[in-house]
CSV table of C-alpha atoms in Angstrom, one decimal:
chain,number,residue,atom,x,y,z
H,229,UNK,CA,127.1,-3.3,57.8
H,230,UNK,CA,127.2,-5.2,54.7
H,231,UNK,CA,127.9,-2.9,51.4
H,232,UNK,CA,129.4,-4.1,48.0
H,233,UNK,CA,130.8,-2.3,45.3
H,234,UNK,CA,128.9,-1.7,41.7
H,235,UNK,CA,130.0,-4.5,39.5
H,236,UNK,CA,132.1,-3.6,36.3
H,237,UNK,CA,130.3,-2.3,32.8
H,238,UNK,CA,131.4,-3.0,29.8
H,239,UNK,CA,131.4,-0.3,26.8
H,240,UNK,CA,128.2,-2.1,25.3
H,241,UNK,CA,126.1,-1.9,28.7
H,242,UNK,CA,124.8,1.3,29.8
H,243,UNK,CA,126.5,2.3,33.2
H,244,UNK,CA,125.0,0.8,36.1
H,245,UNK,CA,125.0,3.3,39.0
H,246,UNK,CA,124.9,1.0,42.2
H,247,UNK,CA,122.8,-2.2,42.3
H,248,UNK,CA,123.7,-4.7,45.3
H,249,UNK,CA,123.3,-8.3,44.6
H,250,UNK,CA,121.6,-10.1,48.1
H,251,UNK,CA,120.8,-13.8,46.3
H,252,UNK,CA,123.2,-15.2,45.6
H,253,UNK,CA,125.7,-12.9,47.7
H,254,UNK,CA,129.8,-11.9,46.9
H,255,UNK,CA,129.9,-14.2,44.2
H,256,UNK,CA,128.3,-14.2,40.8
H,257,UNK,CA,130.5,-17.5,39.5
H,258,UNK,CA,128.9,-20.2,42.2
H,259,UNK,CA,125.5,-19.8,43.7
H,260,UNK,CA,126.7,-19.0,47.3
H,261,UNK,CA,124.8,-18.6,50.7
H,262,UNK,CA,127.3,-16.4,52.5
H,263,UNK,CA,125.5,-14.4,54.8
H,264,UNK,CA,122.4,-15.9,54.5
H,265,UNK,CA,119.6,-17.5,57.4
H,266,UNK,CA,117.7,-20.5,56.6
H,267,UNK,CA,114.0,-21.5,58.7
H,268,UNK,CA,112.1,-24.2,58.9
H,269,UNK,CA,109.7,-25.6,62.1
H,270,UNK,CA,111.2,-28.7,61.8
H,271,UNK,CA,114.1,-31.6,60.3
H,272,UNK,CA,111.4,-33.4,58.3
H,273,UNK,CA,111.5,-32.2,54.9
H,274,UNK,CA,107.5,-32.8,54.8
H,275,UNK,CA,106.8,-30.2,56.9
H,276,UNK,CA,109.0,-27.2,55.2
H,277,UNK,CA,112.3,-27.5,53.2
H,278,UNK,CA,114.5,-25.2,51.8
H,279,UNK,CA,116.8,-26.7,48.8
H,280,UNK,CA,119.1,-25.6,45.7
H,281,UNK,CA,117.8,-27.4,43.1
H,282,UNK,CA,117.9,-27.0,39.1
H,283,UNK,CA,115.2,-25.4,37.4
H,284,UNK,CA,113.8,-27.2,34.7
H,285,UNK,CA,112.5,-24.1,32.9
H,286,UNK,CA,115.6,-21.7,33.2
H,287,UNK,CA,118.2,-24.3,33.8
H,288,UNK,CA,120.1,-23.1,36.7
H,289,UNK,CA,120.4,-23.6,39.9
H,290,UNK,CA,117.4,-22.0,42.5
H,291,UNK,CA,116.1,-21.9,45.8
H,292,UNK,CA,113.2,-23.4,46.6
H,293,UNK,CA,111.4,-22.8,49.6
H,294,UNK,CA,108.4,-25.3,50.5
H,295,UNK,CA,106.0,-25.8,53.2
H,296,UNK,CA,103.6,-28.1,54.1
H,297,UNK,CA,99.7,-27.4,53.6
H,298,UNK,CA,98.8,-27.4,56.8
H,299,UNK,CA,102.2,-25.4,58.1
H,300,UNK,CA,102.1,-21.8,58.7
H,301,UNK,CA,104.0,-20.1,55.3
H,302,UNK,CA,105.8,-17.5,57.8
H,303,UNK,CA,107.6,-20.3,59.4
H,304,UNK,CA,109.6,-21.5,56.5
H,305,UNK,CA,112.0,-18.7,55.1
H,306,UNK,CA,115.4,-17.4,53.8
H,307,UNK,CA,116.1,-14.1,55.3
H,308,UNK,CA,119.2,-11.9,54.9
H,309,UNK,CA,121.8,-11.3,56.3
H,310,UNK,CA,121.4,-13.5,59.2
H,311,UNK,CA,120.9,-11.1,62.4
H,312,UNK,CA,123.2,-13.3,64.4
H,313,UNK,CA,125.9,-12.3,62.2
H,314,UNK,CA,125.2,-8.8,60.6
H,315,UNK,CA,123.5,-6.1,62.0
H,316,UNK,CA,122.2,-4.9,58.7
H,317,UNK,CA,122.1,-4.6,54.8
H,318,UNK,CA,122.8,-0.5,55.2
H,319,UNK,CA,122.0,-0.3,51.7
H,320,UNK,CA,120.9,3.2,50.7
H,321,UNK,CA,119.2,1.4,47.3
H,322,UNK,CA,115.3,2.2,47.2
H,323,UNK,CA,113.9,-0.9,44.9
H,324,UNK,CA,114.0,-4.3,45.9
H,325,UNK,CA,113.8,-6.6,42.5
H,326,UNK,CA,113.1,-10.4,43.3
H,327,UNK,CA,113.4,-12.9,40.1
H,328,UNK,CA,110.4,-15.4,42.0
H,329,UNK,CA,108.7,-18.5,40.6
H,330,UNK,CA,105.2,-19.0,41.6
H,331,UNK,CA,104.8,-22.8,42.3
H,332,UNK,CA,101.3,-22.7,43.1
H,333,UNK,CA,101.1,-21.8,47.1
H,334,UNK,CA,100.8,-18.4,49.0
H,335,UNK,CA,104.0,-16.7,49.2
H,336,UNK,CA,105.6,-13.5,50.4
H,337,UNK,CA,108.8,-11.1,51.1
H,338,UNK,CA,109.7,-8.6,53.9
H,339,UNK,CA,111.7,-5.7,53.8
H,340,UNK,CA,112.9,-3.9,56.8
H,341,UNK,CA,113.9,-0.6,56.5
H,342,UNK,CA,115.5,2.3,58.0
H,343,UNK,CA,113.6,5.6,57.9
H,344,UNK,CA,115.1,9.4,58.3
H,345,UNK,CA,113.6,9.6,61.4
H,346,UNK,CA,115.6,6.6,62.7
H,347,UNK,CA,113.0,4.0,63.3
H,348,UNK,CA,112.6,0.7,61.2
H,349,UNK,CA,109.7,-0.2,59.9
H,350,UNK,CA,108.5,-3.6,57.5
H,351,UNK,CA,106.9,-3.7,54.1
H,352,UNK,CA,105.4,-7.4,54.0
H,353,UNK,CA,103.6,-8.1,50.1
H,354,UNK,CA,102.3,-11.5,50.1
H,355,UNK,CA,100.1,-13.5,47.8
H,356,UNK,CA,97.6,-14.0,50.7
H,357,UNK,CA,96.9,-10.6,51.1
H,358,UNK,CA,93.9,-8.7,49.3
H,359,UNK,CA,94.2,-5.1,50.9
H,360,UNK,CA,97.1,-2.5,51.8
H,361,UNK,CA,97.3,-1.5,55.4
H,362,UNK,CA,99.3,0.0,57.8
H,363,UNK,CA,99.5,-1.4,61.4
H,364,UNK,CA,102.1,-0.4,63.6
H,365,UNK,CA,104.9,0.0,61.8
H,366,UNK,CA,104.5,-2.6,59.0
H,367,UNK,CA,103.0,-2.0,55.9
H,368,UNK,CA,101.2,-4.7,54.0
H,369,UNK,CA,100.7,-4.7,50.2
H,370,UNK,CA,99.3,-7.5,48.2
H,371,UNK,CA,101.5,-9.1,45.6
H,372,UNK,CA,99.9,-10.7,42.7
H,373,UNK,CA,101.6,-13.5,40.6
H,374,UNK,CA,101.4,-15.0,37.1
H,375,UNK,CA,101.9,-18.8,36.5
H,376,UNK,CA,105.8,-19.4,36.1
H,377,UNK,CA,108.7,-16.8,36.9
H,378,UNK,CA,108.0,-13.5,37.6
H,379,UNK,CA,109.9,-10.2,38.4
H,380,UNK,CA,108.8,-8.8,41.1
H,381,UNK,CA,109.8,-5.0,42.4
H,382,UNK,CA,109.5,-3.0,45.3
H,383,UNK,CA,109.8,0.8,45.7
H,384,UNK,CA,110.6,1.4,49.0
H,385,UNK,CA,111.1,4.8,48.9
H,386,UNK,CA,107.8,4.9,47.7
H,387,UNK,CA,106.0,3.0,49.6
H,388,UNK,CA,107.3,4.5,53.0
H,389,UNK,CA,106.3,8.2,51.7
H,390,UNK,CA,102.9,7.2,51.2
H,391,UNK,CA,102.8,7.0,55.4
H,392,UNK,CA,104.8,10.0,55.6
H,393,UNK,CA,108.1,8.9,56.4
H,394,UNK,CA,111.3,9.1,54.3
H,395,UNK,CA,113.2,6.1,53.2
H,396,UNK,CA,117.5,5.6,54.5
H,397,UNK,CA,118.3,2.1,54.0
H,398,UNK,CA,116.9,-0.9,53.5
H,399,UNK,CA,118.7,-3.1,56.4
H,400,UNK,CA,117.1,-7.0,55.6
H,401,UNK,CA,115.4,-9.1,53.3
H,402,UNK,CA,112.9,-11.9,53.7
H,403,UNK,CA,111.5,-14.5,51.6
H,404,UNK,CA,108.6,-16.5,52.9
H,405,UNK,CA,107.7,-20.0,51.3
H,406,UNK,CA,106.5,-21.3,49.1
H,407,UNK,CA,108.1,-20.3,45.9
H,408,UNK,CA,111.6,-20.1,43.9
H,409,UNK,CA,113.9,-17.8,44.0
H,410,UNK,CA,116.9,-16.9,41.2
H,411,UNK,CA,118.3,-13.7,41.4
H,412,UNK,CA,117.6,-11.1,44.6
H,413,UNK,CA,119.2,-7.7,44.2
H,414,UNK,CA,118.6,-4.2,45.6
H,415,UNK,CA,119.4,-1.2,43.5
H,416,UNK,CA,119.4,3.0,42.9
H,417,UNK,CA,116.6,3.1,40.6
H,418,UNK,CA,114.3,0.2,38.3
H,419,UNK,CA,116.1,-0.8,35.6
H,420,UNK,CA,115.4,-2.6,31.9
H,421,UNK,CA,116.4,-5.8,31.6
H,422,UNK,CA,119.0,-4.7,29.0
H,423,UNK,CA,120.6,-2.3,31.2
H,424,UNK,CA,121.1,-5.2,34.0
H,425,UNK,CA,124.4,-7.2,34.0
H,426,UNK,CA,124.1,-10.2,32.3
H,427,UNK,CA,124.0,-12.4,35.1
H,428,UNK,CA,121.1,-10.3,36.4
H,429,UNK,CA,119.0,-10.5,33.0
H,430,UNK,CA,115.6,-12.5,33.1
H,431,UNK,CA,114.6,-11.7,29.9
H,432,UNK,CA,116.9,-13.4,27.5
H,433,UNK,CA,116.3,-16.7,29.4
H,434,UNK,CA,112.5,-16.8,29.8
H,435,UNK,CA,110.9,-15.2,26.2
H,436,UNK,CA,107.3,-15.4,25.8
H,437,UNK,CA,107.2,-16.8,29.6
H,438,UNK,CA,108.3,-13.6,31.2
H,439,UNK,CA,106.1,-11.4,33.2
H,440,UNK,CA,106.8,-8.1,35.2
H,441,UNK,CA,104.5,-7.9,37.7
H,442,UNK,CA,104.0,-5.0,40.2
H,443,UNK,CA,103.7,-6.3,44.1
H,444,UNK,CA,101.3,-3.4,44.6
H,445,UNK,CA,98.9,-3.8,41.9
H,446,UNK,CA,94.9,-4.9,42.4
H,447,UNK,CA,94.9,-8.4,42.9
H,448,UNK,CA,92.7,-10.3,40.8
H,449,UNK,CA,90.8,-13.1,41.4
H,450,UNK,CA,92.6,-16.7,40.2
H,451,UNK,CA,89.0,-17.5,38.1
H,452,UNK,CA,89.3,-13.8,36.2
């Protein structure tokens, strides 16, 4: 299992419980890949690509992940860790924050969990959805984006009591093109932006252009 130690406070920050930082992993100087598992159909980058690039808005380095039209979105992904590798996150951290760019294409994530009663089961949110369903063991909640960077948050804990299960750990992340991605990072509770380490802080960098938008909110049509 993969598990990381809270990062250091200092006397101005409020202390920071636990948070576990999954994008970029281990190391918050260099925008690392350790641990990570990269997908696309194919070796032509016209079909689905997945690059580290400089955002013009935000100036730093992001993923992009990109597909094709035409190509299926699941295809194209980041997922961690890579099950080859790891057998799980094992983080015990309830909400899922991803810092996501919409660049104009259907996107989604995937969370496996772990529930009390042992079994895993998926929360997918996507852009393409409209309703919330359970089949199987997966649930499916819409996610609805403004234009630009968002923040995007996940309650597992949540989410998994509303089918009557109990949330453990949440044991793998997946991000499904096509969008950006800065910052991934799973932690005890939601948190302000001012309570976040620095390096996690969204605010500061995006003004007027930030929006916090809730994955399971009623989606709203683009013309509205």
């Amino acid at each position: 299992e993969i598990m990381a130690d809270p990062p250091a406070t200092s006397e101005k920050q409020p202390t920071l419980n636990r948070i576990l930082q999954v994008l970029p992993y281990g190391n918050e100087g260099a925008f690392g890949f350790e641990g990570w598992k990269f997908c696309t159909p194919d070796p032509d980058p016209s079909i689905g690509k997945i690059n580290l690039l400089e955002d013009r808005i935000i100036k730093e380095p992001v993923v992009e992940i990109a597909s094709a039209p035409n190509v299926k979105d699941a295809n194209v992904y980041v997922q961690f860790p890579d099950e080859e590798r790891y057998t799980g996150i094992g983080a015990k951290f309830p909400i899922a924050t991803f810092q996501l760019k919409n660049i104009g294409m259907h996107t989604g994530v995937e969370l496996e969990c772990k529930a009390m009663d042992g079994n895993l089961y998926t929360i997918t949110s996507s852009t393409a959805s409209t309703i919330c369903k359970l089949q199987g063991k997966t649930v499916s909640i819409p996610m609805v984006l403004v234009k630009g960077w968002n923040k995007v948050e996940i309650d597992m804990e949540y989410i998994l009591s509303v089918i009557g299960r109990k949330f453990k750990t949440c044991e793998s992340v997946k991000i499904i093109s096509s969008c950006r991605l800065r910052r991934i990072y799973l932690s005890d509770r939601r948190y302000k932006d001012w309570e976040l380490p620095e390096h996690l802080r969204i605010l500061p960098i995006l003004e007027q252009n930030f929006q916090k938008i809730e994955p399971y909110a009623v989606i709203k049509d683009e013309g509205s």
